[in-house]
mmCIF file of C-alpha atoms in Angstrom:
data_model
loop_
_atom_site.group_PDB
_atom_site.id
_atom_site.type_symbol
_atom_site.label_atom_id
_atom_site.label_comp_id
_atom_site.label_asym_id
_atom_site.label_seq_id
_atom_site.Cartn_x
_atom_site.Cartn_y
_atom_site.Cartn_z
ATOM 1 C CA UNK A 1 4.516 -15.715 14.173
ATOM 2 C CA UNK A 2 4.747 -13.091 16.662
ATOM 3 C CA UNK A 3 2.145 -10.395 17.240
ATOM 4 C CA UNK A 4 3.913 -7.632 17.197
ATOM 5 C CA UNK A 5 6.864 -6.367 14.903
ATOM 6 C CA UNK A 6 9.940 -4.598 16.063
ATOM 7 C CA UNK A 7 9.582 -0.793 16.338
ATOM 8 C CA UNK A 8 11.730 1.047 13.936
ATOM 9 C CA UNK A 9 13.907 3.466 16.190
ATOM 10 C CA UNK A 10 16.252 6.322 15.559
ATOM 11 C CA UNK A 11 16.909 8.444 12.750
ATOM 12 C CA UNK A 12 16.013 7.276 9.115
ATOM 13 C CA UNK A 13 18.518 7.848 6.115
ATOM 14 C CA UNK A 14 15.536 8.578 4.180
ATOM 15 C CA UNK A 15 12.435 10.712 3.947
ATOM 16 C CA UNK A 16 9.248 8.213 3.265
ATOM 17 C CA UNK A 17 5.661 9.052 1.561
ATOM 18 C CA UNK A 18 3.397 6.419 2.059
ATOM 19 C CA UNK A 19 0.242 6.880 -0.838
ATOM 20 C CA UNK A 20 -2.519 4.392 -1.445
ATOM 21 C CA UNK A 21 -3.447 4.743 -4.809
ATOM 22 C CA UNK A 22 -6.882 6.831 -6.174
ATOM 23 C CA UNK A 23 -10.152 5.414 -6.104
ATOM 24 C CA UNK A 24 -10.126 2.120 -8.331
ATOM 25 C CA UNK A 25 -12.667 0.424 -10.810
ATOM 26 C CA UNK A 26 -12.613 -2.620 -8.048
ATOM 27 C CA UNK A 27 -13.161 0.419 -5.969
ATOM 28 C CA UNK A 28 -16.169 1.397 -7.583
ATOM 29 C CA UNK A 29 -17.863 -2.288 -8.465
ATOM 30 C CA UNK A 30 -17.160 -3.241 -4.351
ATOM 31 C CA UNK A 31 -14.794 -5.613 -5.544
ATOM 32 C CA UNK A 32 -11.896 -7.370 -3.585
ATOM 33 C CA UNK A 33 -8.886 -7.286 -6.298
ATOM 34 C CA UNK A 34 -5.886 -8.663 -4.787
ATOM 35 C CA UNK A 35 -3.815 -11.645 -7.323
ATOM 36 C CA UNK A 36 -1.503 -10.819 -9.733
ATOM 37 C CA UNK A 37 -3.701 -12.244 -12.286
ATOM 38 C CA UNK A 38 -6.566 -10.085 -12.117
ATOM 39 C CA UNK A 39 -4.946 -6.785 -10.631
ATOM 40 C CA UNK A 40 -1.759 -6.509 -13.301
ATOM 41 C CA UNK A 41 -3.558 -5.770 -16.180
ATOM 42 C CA UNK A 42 -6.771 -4.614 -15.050
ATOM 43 C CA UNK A 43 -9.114 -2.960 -12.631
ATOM 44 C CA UNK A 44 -7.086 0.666 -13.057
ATOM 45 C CA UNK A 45 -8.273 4.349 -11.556
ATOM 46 C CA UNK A 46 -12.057 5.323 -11.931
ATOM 47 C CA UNK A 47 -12.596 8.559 -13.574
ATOM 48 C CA UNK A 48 -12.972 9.720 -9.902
ATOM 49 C CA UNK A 49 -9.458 8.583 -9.199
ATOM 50 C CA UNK A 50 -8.006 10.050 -11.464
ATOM 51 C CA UNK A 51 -10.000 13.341 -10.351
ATOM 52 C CA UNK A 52 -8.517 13.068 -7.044
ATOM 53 C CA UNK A 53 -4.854 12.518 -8.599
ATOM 54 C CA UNK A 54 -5.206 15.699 -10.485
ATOM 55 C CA UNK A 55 -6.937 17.883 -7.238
ATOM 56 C CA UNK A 56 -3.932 16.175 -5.084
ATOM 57 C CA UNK A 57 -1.196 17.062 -7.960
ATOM 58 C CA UNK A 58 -2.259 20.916 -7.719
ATOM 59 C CA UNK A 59 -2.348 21.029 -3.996
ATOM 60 C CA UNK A 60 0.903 19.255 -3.525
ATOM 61 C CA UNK A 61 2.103 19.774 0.116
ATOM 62 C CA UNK A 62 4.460 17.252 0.901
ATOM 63 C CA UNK A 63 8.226 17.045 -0.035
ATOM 64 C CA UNK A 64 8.668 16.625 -3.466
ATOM 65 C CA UNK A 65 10.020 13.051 -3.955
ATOM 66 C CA UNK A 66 13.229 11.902 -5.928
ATOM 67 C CA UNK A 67 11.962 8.211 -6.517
ATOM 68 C CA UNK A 68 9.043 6.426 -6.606
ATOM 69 C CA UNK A 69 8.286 2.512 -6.234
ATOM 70 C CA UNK A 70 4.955 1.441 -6.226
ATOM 71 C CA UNK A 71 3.122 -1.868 -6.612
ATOM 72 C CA UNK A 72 2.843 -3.695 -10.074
ATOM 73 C CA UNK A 73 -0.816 -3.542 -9.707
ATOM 74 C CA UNK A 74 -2.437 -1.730 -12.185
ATOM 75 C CA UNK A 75 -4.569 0.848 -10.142
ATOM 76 C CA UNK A 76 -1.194 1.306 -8.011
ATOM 77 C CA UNK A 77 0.998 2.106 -11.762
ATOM 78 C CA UNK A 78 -1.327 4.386 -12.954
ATOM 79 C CA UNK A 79 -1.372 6.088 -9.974
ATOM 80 C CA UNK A 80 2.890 6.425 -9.840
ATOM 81 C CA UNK A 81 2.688 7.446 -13.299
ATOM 82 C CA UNK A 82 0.122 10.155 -13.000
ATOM 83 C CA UNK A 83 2.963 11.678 -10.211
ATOM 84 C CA UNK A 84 6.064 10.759 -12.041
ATOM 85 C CA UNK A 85 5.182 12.551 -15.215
ATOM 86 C CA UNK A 86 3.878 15.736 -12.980
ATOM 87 C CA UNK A 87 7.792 15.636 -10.886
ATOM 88 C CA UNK A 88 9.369 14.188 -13.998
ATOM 89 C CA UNK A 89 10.184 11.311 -12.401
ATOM 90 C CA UNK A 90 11.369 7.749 -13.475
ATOM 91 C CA UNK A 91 8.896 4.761 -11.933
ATOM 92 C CA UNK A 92 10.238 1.116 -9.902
ATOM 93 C CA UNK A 93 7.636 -1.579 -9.749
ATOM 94 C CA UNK A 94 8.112 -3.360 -6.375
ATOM 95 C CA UNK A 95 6.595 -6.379 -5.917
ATOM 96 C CA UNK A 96 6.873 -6.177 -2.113
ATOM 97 C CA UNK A 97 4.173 -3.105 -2.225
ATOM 98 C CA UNK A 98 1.727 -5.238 -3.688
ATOM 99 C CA UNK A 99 -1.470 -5.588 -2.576
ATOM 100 C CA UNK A 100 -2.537 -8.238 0.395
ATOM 101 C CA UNK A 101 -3.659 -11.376 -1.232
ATOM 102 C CA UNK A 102 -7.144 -12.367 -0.299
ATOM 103 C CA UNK A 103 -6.852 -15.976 -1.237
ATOM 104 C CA UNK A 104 -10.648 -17.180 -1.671
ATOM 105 C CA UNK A 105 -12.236 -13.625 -1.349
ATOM 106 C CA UNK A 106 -10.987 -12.785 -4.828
ATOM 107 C CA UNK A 107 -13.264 -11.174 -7.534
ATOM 108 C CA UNK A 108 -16.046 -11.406 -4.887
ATOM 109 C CA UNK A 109 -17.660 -8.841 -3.185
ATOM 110 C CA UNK A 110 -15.937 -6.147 -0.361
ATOM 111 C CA UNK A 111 -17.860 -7.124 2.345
ATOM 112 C CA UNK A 112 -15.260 -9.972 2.425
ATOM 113 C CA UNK A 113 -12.734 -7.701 4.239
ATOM 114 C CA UNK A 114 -14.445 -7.790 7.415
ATOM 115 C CA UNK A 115 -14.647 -11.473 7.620
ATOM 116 C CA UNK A 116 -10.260 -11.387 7.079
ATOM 117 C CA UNK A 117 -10.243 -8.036 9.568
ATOM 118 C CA UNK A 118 -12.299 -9.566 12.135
ATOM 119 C CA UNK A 119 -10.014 -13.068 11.683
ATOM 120 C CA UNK A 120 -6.686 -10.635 11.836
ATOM 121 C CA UNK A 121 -7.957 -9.462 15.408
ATOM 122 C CA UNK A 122 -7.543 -12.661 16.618
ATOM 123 C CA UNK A 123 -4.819 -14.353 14.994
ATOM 124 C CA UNK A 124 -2.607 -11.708 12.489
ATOM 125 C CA UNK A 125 -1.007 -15.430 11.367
ATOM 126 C CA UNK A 126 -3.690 -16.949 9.667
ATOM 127 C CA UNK A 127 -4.428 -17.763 6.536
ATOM 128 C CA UNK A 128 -7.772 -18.538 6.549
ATOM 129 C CA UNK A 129 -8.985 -19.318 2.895
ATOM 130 C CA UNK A 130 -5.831 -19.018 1.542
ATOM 131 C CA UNK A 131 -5.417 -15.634 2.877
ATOM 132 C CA UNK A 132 -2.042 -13.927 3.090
ATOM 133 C CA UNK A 133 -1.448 -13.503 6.803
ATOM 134 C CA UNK A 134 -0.764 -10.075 8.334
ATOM 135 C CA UNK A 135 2.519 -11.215 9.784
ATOM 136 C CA UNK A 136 3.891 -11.992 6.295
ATOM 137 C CA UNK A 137 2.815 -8.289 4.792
ATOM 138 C CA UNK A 138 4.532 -6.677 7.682
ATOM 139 C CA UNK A 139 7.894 -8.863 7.055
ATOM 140 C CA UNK A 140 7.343 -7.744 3.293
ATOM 141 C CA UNK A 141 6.674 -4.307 3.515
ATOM 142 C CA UNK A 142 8.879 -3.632 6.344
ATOM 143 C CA UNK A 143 11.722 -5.420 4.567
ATOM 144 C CA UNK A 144 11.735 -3.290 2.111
ATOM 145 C CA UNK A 145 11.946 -0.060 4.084
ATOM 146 C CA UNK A 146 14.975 -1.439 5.911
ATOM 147 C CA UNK A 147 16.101 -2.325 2.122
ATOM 148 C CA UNK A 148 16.087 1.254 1.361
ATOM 149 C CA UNK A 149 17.693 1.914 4.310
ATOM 150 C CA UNK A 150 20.905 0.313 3.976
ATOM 151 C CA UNK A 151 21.195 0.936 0.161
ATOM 152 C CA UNK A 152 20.148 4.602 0.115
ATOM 153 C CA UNK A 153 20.467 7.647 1.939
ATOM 154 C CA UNK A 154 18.670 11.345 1.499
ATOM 155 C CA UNK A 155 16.030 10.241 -0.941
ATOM 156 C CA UNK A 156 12.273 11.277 -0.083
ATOM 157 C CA UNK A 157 10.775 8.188 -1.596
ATOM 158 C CA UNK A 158 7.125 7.731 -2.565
ATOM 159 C CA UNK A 159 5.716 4.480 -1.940
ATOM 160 C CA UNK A 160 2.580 3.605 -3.605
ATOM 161 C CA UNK A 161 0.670 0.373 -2.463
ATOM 162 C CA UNK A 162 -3.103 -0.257 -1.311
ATOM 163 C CA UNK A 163 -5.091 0.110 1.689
ATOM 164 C CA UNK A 164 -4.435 -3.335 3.773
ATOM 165 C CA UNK A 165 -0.506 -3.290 3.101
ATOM 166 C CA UNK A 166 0.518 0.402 4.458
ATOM 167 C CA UNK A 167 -2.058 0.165 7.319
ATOM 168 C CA UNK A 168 0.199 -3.219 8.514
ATOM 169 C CA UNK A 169 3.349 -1.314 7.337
ATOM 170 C CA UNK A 170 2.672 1.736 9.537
ATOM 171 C CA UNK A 171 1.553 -0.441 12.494
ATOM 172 C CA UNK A 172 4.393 -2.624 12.303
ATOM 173 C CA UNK A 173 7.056 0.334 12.373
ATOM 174 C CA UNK A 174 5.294 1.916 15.320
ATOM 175 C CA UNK A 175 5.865 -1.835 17.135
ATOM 176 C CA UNK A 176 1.917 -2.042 17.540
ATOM 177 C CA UNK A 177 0.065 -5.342 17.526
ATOM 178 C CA UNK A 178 -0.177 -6.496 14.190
ATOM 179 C CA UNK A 179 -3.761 -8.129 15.447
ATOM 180 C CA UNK A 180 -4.635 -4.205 15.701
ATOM 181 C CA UNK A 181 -3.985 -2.778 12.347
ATOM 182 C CA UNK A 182 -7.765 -1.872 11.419
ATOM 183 C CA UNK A 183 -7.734 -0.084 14.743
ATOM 184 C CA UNK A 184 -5.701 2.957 12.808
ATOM 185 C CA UNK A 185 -7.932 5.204 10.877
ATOM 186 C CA UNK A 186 -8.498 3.844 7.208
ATOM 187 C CA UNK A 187 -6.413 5.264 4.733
ATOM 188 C CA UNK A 188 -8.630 7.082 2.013
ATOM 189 C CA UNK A 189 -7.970 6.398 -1.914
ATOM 190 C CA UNK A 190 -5.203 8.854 -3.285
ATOM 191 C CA UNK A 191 -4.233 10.114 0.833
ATOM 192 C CA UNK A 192 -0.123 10.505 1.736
ATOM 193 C CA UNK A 193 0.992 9.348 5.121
ATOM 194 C CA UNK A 194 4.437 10.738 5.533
ATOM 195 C CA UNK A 195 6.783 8.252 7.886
#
């Protein structure tokens, strides 16, 4: 797999808010949560996430979305509902906004990111420990935006995923180095990164 991903050039159809969701419980016990089979059904927003949903929901400064689609995850649903119900909105769990699988890392400690980050630097194709590689988040994520693209036009959607997936997104549409994506400044629980 290549290092690098296509830019996306030109003019988009649609208007794109990229949100990782509020601080989590795996947040707060400096856990790595990233299968299906932990992160579905539990590990949700902290009490301080769901602080920072309601301080974000009464500063709102962005475009006011039409649709949302947001990961499947727990911490990422609670999040899109906490919006939805605010803009009266109807949800879409996308599985291709889920969170980076972290293979042998999972349930242990978040130290275990740096190990992966420090691998992705050198090789954004591995899959060391069972690790999903960089290169097959960008195709995911990506995908999907050029999904939206074909099948929709002048919708502001809100994507809600987690930290690892929208930092490859965004450095995959600007045609950066996938190797490079924990060059970007991190994005902070609850923060919007409009496209």
């Amino acid at each position: 797999m290549s290092n690098t991903f296509p830019a996306v050039s030109g003019h988009r159809r649609n208007r794109y808010l990229l949100m990782r969701h509020g601080h989590s419980q795996a947040n707060q016990q400096g856990l790595i949560i990233s299968s299906p089979e932990y992160g579905l059904s539990g590990f949700g927003l902290s009490a301080a996430g769901r602080e920072q949903l309601d301080g974000l929901l009464a500063d709102w400064r962005w475009a006011i979305p039409t649709r949302i689609l947001h990961s499947d995850f727990r911490r990422t649903t609670e999040t899109a509902e906490r919006i939805a119900q605010h803009f009266d909105l109807l949800l879409d769990a996308e599985p291709r906004l889920r969170e980076r699988h972290f293979g042998a890392f999972e349930g242990k400690g978040d130290d275990g990111y740096l190990e992966v980050w420090a691998r992705d630097a050198q090789d954004p194709s591995h899959r060391h420990a069972g690790v999903e590689a960089v290169a097959e988040v960008a195709t995911r994520t990506a995908g999907l935006i050029a999904d939206l693209e074909q099948r929709h036009a002048g919708e502001t959607f809100l994507l809600v995923s987690h930290g690892d997936p929208l930092q490859i997104l965004l450095t995959a549409l600007e045609g950066g180095p996938l190797s490079r994506h924990r060059d970007r400044e991190p994005l902070a629980p609850a923060s919007i990164t409009p496209l």
